[in-house]
Amino acid sequence: MVLFVVSAYLLIASLHHLLIPEGPRFAKLTLFFHHATPFWLVPVVLQIFCCLYVWQRFRGESVLRGELIQALQERNDEMTKFQDILESAPMRISIQSPSFKILYQNPAHARVIGNRAGEQCYAAYSGENEVCEGCPLEKTFVDGEVHTLNKRNVINGEERYLELISAPLKKADGTIVAGIEVVQDTTERMRHESHIQQLTERLEESNRELRAFSSALAHDLRQPLTRIYMAAQVLDEQCPKDNLGAIAMINDVLHGCVQMEELVDGMLTLSRVEHA
């Protein structure tokens, strides 16, 4: 600023010297410029440098301002995309403060719970006076990690099974400012799993009964089968060799006994099979 004032003063003095050489004002300056005429260019040069400096500063600030605007626009675009994802997600998503106050609910969450923003989550969701037992969000606020909880809850008078997943929302320095909670209704999945479990138990019971029956039947068949086989061997030894018809029938009996013995062994093996 001082340089600008001095330069302006010298410029005016120079112009005064050129236009009114014998004027009463600026006497000393005009005397100086009369004996050193080239020096009147100094303020002009200084003015040019000042203008260049100001222009350079202005240009740099304009570039920085443009980069800042672009960065803010990109940030706003990312926030808009994130907001769109939250709004359109089929899962129930909410954001709570470290004091467990509800800060945000996406439409899917609000449709089920209602608009409860500003309330304490444990009171709004579960009707409790304090943080729910095993709350994953409480653990997230403590250690900053992702936590999961499966729980049973009553919503609008209906028993529902829920899977809760919580994650921290942090500032750049790592400070946790809020927690996001995703709730998935797993009632249908739990019902299917329960039905499958029931069918599995019934199948296991049937297998146990089948193994017991196979064991009992195998033991019941083995004793008379042994007697039949021994009797057929005696008949084979005593039968005349020229009685081909009788020998053929005895061989059929012996062959049938061997096949029955294999069947009995298979049934005993089945009865000893352990359930994996």
mmCIF file of C-alpha atoms in Angstrom, residues 13 26-34:
data_model
loop_
_atom_site.group_PDB
_atom_site.id
_atom_site.type_symbol
_atom_site.label_atom_id
_atom_site.label_comp_id
_atom_site.label_asym_id
_atom_site.label_seq_id
_atom_site.Cartn_x
_atom_site.Cartn_y
_atom_site.Cartn_z
ATOM 1 C CA ALA A 13 4.780 14.717 -9.869
ATOM 2 C CA PHE A 26 6.213 19.989 -6.574
ATOM 3 C CA ALA A 27 9.126 22.395 -6.978
ATOM 4 C CA LYS A 28 11.715 20.093 -5.569
ATOM 5 C CA LEU A 29 10.392 17.093 -7.438
ATOM 6 C CA THR A 30 10.232 18.973 -10.718
ATOM 7 C CA LEU A 31 13.745 20.197 -10.115
ATOM 8 C CA PHE A 32 14.785 16.606 -9.582
ATOM 9 C CA PHE A 33 13.061 15.427 -12.731
ATOM 10 C CA HIS A 34 14.440 18.419 -14.649
#
